[in-house]
XYZ file of C-alpha atoms in Angstrom:
492
model
C 115.236 130.310 71.179
C 117.758 129.726 73.934
C 118.712 126.176 74.961
C 116.977 126.974 78.797
C 113.751 124.725 78.336
C 110.563 125.674 80.642
C 107.753 123.198 81.180
C 105.008 125.144 79.132
C 106.658 124.305 75.732
C 104.816 121.346 75.596
C 102.369 121.403 73.109
C 103.301 124.648 71.939
C 103.570 125.185 67.883
C 106.750 125.599 66.445
C 108.507 126.649 62.900
C 111.875 124.593 62.278
C 113.242 125.657 58.567
C 109.718 126.656 57.294
C 108.551 123.451 58.656
C 105.263 123.654 61.079
C 105.427 121.161 63.914
C 103.933 120.619 67.909
C 106.476 120.248 70.690
C 105.654 116.549 72.285
C 108.941 116.380 74.348
C 111.769 118.170 76.340
C 114.578 117.382 77.910
C 118.054 115.063 77.703
C 118.108 112.295 75.140
C 120.795 110.141 76.648
C 123.723 109.697 75.647
C 124.038 112.639 73.514
C 124.483 115.983 76.556
C 122.391 118.822 76.431
C 118.586 119.676 76.161
C 116.402 118.406 73.023
C 112.880 119.303 71.841
C 110.903 116.136 70.593
C 108.629 117.468 67.960
C 105.382 115.945 66.011
C 105.670 117.534 61.928
C 102.601 118.526 60.218
C 104.052 116.734 57.262
C 105.173 113.331 58.357
C 107.617 112.988 55.770
C 109.737 115.626 57.654
C 110.537 113.481 60.367
C 112.663 110.414 61.113
C 110.895 108.265 63.727
C 108.256 107.523 65.728
C 109.183 109.627 68.973
C 111.636 106.551 70.509
C 115.253 106.413 70.364
C 117.162 103.290 70.772
C 114.392 101.705 72.391
C 113.230 104.336 74.619
C 109.630 106.212 74.106
C 110.247 109.544 74.433
C 106.870 111.085 72.750
C 104.385 109.183 70.656
C 103.579 109.896 67.010
C 100.216 109.542 65.083
C 102.690 108.699 62.268
C 105.918 106.207 62.362
C 108.274 108.686 60.544
C 106.223 111.951 61.783
C 108.509 112.769 65.102
C 112.495 114.276 65.606
C 114.360 115.749 68.211
C 115.477 119.128 67.528
C 117.971 121.570 69.725
C 116.093 124.740 70.877
C 118.005 127.067 69.487
C 116.722 125.690 66.047
C 113.523 126.659 66.858
C 111.034 129.537 65.930
C 108.374 129.673 68.866
C 107.077 132.983 66.829
C 105.972 136.457 67.689
C 102.741 138.178 68.727
C 99.845 139.294 66.737
C 100.639 143.050 67.242
C 104.435 142.832 66.111
C 103.589 140.560 63.463
C 100.845 143.759 62.180
C 103.625 146.094 62.726
C 106.289 144.148 60.964
C 103.738 144.038 57.724
C 101.917 147.320 57.630
C 103.844 149.858 59.422
C 105.596 152.125 56.790
C 109.020 152.432 57.581
C 110.639 156.342 57.796
C 114.146 157.433 56.551
C 116.991 158.326 59.161
C 116.194 162.009 58.500
C 112.850 161.944 59.638
C 113.544 159.438 62.789
C 116.065 161.942 63.849
C 113.435 165.057 63.412
C 113.126 167.230 66.544
C 109.936 168.448 67.814
C 109.001 170.294 71.067
C 105.671 169.461 72.895
C 104.291 170.637 75.861
C 103.537 168.326 79.077
C 101.967 169.886 81.893
C 103.420 173.458 81.811
C 106.880 172.365 80.342
C 108.045 172.115 77.115
C 109.649 168.716 76.138
C 111.903 167.973 73.428
C 111.274 164.782 71.521
C 112.913 162.841 68.497
C 110.927 160.568 66.050
C 107.541 162.369 67.706
C 105.978 162.379 64.189
C 107.118 159.001 63.201
C 105.182 157.490 66.029
C 102.061 159.576 65.299
C 102.431 158.339 61.421
C 102.865 154.401 62.856
C 100.053 154.774 65.070
C 97.891 156.542 62.272
C 98.610 153.854 59.644
C 97.544 151.158 62.427
C 94.262 152.649 63.297
C 92.628 152.631 59.697
C 93.469 148.955 59.271
C 90.428 147.058 58.455
C 91.437 144.017 56.905
C 94.738 142.679 58.147
C 96.139 139.031 56.502
C 99.200 137.621 58.830
C 98.877 134.554 56.759
C 102.201 132.480 57.557
C 103.980 135.338 59.734
C 104.470 132.723 62.536
C 101.666 134.301 65.146
C 101.754 132.460 68.168
C 99.833 134.677 70.674
C 98.174 137.855 71.469
C 100.884 140.115 73.206
C 100.617 142.526 75.721
C 97.183 142.966 77.107
C 95.448 145.624 75.548
C 97.858 146.547 73.087
C 95.869 145.130 70.137
C 92.851 147.465 71.348
C 94.624 150.491 71.294
C 96.910 150.440 68.228
C 94.366 148.842 65.925
C 90.563 149.004 66.884
C 88.777 148.968 63.775
C 89.783 146.060 62.282
C 87.256 143.502 60.569
C 88.991 141.304 58.817
C 91.637 138.797 60.222
C 93.840 136.145 58.475
C 95.875 134.214 60.625
C 96.184 131.025 58.614
C 99.197 128.852 59.033
C 100.293 130.465 61.776
C 102.006 129.347 65.380
C 98.615 129.162 67.290
C 98.212 126.438 69.596
C 95.173 127.188 71.738
C 91.775 129.075 71.502
C 92.911 130.715 74.518
C 95.244 133.190 72.344
C 92.821 133.511 69.727
C 90.607 134.800 72.312
C 92.872 137.236 73.776
C 92.994 138.640 70.411
C 89.292 138.363 69.593
C 88.696 140.206 72.684
C 90.216 143.617 71.553
C 88.744 143.617 68.193
C 85.102 143.913 68.812
C 84.501 144.783 65.264
C 85.892 141.452 64.128
C 83.481 139.937 61.178
C 85.439 137.743 59.192
C 88.284 135.513 60.757
C 90.150 132.626 59.120
C 92.009 130.382 61.224
C 92.983 127.503 58.832
C 96.359 125.846 59.241
C 96.483 125.862 62.942
C 96.221 123.374 65.562
C 94.274 124.574 68.175
C 93.542 123.265 71.837
C 90.252 124.209 73.301
C 90.061 126.655 76.234
C 89.692 125.394 79.981
C 86.786 127.686 80.283
C 83.474 127.722 78.481
C 82.081 131.280 79.398
C 83.028 133.216 76.254
C 79.800 135.317 75.621
C 80.470 138.450 73.512
C 83.973 137.235 72.346
C 82.607 136.835 69.051
C 79.556 138.417 69.072
C 80.095 140.707 65.430
C 81.647 137.323 63.989
C 79.975 136.450 60.778
C 82.612 134.063 58.864
C 84.499 131.770 60.557
C 87.381 129.570 58.382
C 88.897 126.592 60.310
C 89.878 124.681 57.218
C 92.415 121.482 57.719
C 92.552 122.615 61.607
C 91.973 119.162 62.687
C 88.489 120.317 64.420
C 85.827 117.652 65.668
C 82.178 118.373 64.784
C 81.612 118.333 68.826
C 84.302 121.242 68.709
C 82.400 122.898 66.047
C 79.349 122.922 68.094
C 81.143 124.192 70.897
C 82.951 127.130 68.698
C 79.622 127.428 67.161
C 78.248 128.756 70.775
C 80.337 131.415 70.862
C 79.358 133.068 67.531
C 75.845 134.004 67.757
C 75.299 135.602 64.204
C 77.683 133.655 62.543
C 76.498 133.547 58.893
C 79.418 131.543 56.926
C 81.395 128.498 58.282
C 84.612 126.541 56.562
C 85.316 123.392 57.359
C 87.008 121.848 54.593
C 89.998 118.657 55.039
C 89.126 118.394 59.214
C 88.035 114.091 58.174
C 84.600 115.302 60.055
C 82.113 112.914 61.097
C 78.611 114.780 61.653
C 77.664 112.751 65.024
C 75.029 115.125 66.150
C 72.328 117.161 65.121
C 72.695 120.916 66.099
C 69.848 122.336 68.178
C 70.823 125.491 69.628
C 73.749 126.721 67.481
C 73.865 127.136 63.728
C 70.808 128.468 63.261
C 71.913 131.479 61.178
C 74.697 129.657 59.444
C 73.684 130.432 55.743
C 77.426 128.729 53.944
C 78.531 125.718 54.889
C 81.415 124.371 53.543
C 82.582 120.390 54.309
C 84.539 120.010 51.071
C 87.238 116.738 51.347
C 85.540 115.154 54.525
C 85.878 111.759 53.108
C 83.642 110.411 56.076
C 81.018 112.296 55.751
C 78.047 109.881 53.991
C 74.230 110.497 53.045
C 72.845 109.334 56.646
C 75.133 112.292 58.350
C 73.649 114.902 55.902
C 70.123 114.343 57.734
C 71.807 115.888 60.644
C 72.125 118.829 59.245
C 69.119 119.328 57.026
C 66.873 121.388 59.206
C 69.305 124.096 59.475
C 66.689 126.792 58.509
C 68.725 129.455 57.208
C 71.334 127.472 55.121
C 71.251 129.021 51.453
C 74.691 127.489 50.310
C 76.362 123.923 51.287
C 79.405 122.455 49.703
C 80.092 118.921 49.138
C 83.103 118.528 47.204
C 85.385 115.626 47.422
C 83.695 114.029 50.072
C 83.084 110.585 48.150
C 79.161 110.785 48.177
C 77.577 108.709 45.252
C 73.685 109.125 45.931
C 71.662 111.038 48.350
C 67.435 110.272 49.089
C 64.767 112.307 50.868
C 62.657 109.482 52.135
C 59.925 112.161 53.818
C 59.030 112.994 50.426
C 57.261 110.609 47.289
C 57.425 110.960 43.378
C 57.002 114.350 42.422
C 56.761 115.850 46.315
C 58.767 118.476 48.075
C 60.989 117.424 51.101
C 61.099 119.191 54.124
C 64.646 118.754 54.888
C 66.738 122.023 53.383
C 64.313 124.044 53.246
C 66.204 127.216 52.339
C 69.024 125.830 50.253
C 69.517 127.438 47.083
C 73.252 126.445 46.069
C 74.350 122.953 46.148
C 77.937 121.973 45.420
C 79.162 118.414 44.328
C 81.840 118.538 42.446
C 84.198 115.779 42.378
C 82.532 112.934 43.815
C 81.322 109.435 42.906
C 77.693 110.429 41.329
C 76.925 107.759 38.748
C 73.249 107.323 38.598
C 70.636 109.389 37.523
C 68.205 109.228 40.941
C 70.584 111.274 42.402
C 69.419 114.343 39.976
C 66.094 113.194 40.932
C 66.188 113.563 43.877
C 67.272 117.138 44.192
C 64.008 117.664 42.102
C 62.851 117.468 45.729
C 64.625 120.177 47.179
C 61.975 123.316 47.435
C 64.574 126.255 47.014
C 67.433 124.908 44.841
C 68.040 127.089 42.000
C 72.148 126.512 41.467
C 74.064 123.123 41.053
C 77.322 122.667 40.063
C 78.282 118.966 39.863
C 81.653 119.106 37.647
C 83.890 115.914 37.743
C 81.660 113.085 38.362
C 81.537 109.710 36.765
C 78.161 110.875 35.277
C 79.343 114.451 34.492
C 82.221 113.913 32.985
C 83.734 116.523 30.147
C 83.408 114.170 27.111
C 81.147 114.525 23.728
C 78.501 113.796 25.523
C 78.786 116.548 27.968
C 76.406 118.855 26.459
C 73.418 115.600 26.730
C 74.032 115.312 30.609
C 73.393 118.812 30.763
C 70.162 118.844 28.848
C 69.136 115.514 30.836
C 70.365 116.982 34.410
C 67.820 120.212 33.519
C 64.781 118.377 32.494
C 65.268 116.510 35.507
C 65.141 119.225 38.051
C 62.386 121.827 37.456
C 63.421 124.734 39.478
C 67.248 124.992 38.670
C 68.221 128.179 37.036
C 72.069 127.480 36.998
C 74.056 124.458 36.614
C 77.906 124.473 36.873
C 77.655 128.430 36.577
C 76.333 128.675 33.712
C 72.455 130.357 33.684
C 69.852 128.127 32.235
C 67.542 130.259 30.063
C 64.316 129.804 29.272
C 64.818 128.385 25.407
C 67.696 125.560 26.737
C 65.111 124.395 29.280
C 62.554 123.954 26.818
C 64.410 122.145 24.401
C 65.897 120.293 27.316
C 62.590 119.247 28.486
C 60.957 118.109 25.120
C 64.135 116.344 23.911
C 63.694 114.442 27.193
C 59.669 114.083 26.612
C 61.017 112.652 23.206
C 63.536 110.483 24.194
C 61.718 108.733 26.964
C 58.527 108.804 25.113
C 58.566 104.820 24.013
C 59.548 103.698 27.317
C 56.483 105.956 28.829
C 54.315 103.769 26.426
C 55.620 100.463 27.236
C 55.338 101.408 30.874
C 51.391 102.105 30.551
C 51.426 105.680 29.349
C 48.589 106.958 27.090
C 47.855 110.733 25.444
C 44.544 110.643 27.282
C 45.470 111.330 31.135
C 42.340 109.173 32.225
C 43.844 106.313 30.737
C 47.278 106.662 32.252
C 48.323 103.676 34.295
C 51.915 103.945 34.692
C 54.426 101.316 36.329
C 55.919 102.356 39.743
C 59.501 101.518 38.037
C 59.010 104.073 35.549
C 57.767 107.218 37.773
C 60.653 106.527 40.056
C 63.131 106.671 36.700
C 61.430 109.604 35.579
C 59.286 111.594 38.305
C 58.878 114.456 36.226
C 57.808 113.180 32.809
C 53.898 113.319 33.782
C 55.061 117.249 34.701
C 56.253 117.334 31.089
C 53.374 115.917 29.657
C 50.842 118.114 31.359
C 53.320 121.222 30.082
C 53.894 120.071 26.833
C 50.931 117.336 25.981
C 51.797 113.970 25.804
C 53.946 112.717 22.625
C 52.170 111.454 19.703
C 52.989 108.538 18.216
C 54.872 110.140 15.266
C 57.000 111.602 17.380
C 58.223 108.321 18.760
C 59.361 106.531 15.720
C 62.680 106.144 15.246
C 64.567 107.943 13.163
C 66.720 106.118 10.384
C 70.427 106.899 9.836
C 71.310 109.390 6.802
C 72.212 106.545 4.431
C 70.990 106.422 1.074
C 68.991 103.295 1.513
C 67.085 104.784 3.878
C 65.902 107.502 1.562
C 64.410 105.716 -0.967
C 60.802 104.705 -1.892
C 59.713 101.501 -2.922
C 57.284 101.663 -5.785
C 55.112 98.628 -6.232
C 54.016 98.249 -10.464
C 51.351 95.918 -11.241
C 49.090 95.677 -14.456
C 45.482 95.217 -13.313
C 44.754 93.289 -17.026
C 47.379 91.038 -16.694
C 46.970 88.729 -13.477
C 49.930 86.354 -14.102
C 52.333 89.045 -14.439
C 54.538 89.301 -11.150
C 54.401 92.551 -8.872
C 57.745 94.548 -9.927
C 59.526 96.711 -6.717
C 61.550 99.613 -7.732
C 63.627 101.830 -5.217
C 63.241 105.960 -6.059
C 64.959 108.570 -4.437
C 62.432 110.391 -2.165
C 62.365 113.594 -4.262
C 58.644 114.032 -3.028
C 59.998 115.477 0.515
C 62.138 117.730 -1.380
C 60.024 119.364 -4.092
C 56.992 121.105 -3.824
C 54.116 118.482 -5.460
C 54.505 115.290 -6.694
C 55.129 115.967 -10.103
C 59.018 114.854 -9.777
C 57.599 111.679 -8.628
C 55.320 110.800 -11.434
C 57.262 111.996 -14.000
C 60.294 109.036 -12.743
C 57.306 106.658 -12.860
C 56.133 107.674 -16.067
C 59.679 107.084 -17.371
C 59.673 103.787 -15.864
C 56.417 102.582 -17.334
C 57.450 103.477 -20.552
C 60.593 101.659 -20.645
C 62.516 98.405 -20.895
C 62.585 98.333 -16.971
C 59.573 96.367 -16.867
C 60.757 93.587 -19.032
């Protein structure tokens, strides 16, 4: 860019030596002569100050080292959408083909053309494009009006992440020319909202919208969603979002919602999106959540919240209580769960036991951490759970006769599926609940007490014998040992 500055540069997105920034000031900075641009860097470590110089505040930054002054000729203000497409997707012809002459007829007159084949080839290449990736291509605007619609009418999927788009107006100018647009990725762009609100039809075919790391607020999300009546997937990762209001007339068609790495979201905010009718997948990784409750559903009942939710992702959170998984059993449609890298699910020697407990806690689960739960694994997990907490169940008032069950409220809250497992497999018998001794020699011995009936004054003798009767058929080995003892000096 030249050193000549125009008033509209304020707020523009720019690139300087590969780093992205937003222009916050344009003018002179005494005592140094000449024009300067004051920029706020996306990466605050790239800057030197907060927009001040020698006591004068020229602009403000969110970070004390987020600002710098740069010369206009060092700044890249980007290129238009169509030029970026041509630079990436149009195949260059050799010099011989560029010089090839061709006679075409315009009206009644023959006209000699040079490079006509090359132009037709370029137009053919662009018109066939359906998927376009322009990530980090310094796209800043739509370009000449109507140019995109004429050259690339069939585009359906566009990746415009990490570009220099500074407002939704420019995005709208592009989308207006792409009537078949279904997927749009605008991640890592800082977009101001348009002055007008009437955008009906602009994103009428859009199904997938990606707005990761754009700084968008929840109020802006709802406003944006109003432009997309058929939206099915919405990605909002890393935006410091606070869910401040319940979506009423928008997001009603959304099937997938990604709110990962928005650390300000808490359990109460999730209630505001709990009644989206078609939401099937909810991604809540790395939001810091540790608990969840569905107050409308009692023990053993299903909640009315998240009625269509089939797949929940809660990786990299602070889940440390089993009550979290007990609550998930209340979700009526939940079939798949991913909960990796939580305090309760860390990869250690007890990882398999943790998996079994989760399976037993959520009855309708079919997939856990992307691994299918087969019927045999579920049966084993539920039977082990039933046995592991059997003594606690008895102490809390459990009984083999269902009519005599008087379970405490505390036990029911801690193990809401236990009663169901008793109905499914039968209540645990006393012999199942005996504590198994460690496999040591002293625990594998039988105690034999010997007393002569005709010698009442003789002390009762006790001898420790190997429990071979549990390993061999019949009782003959044990009696053989007893016989040898009785005939030996061991009784003396």
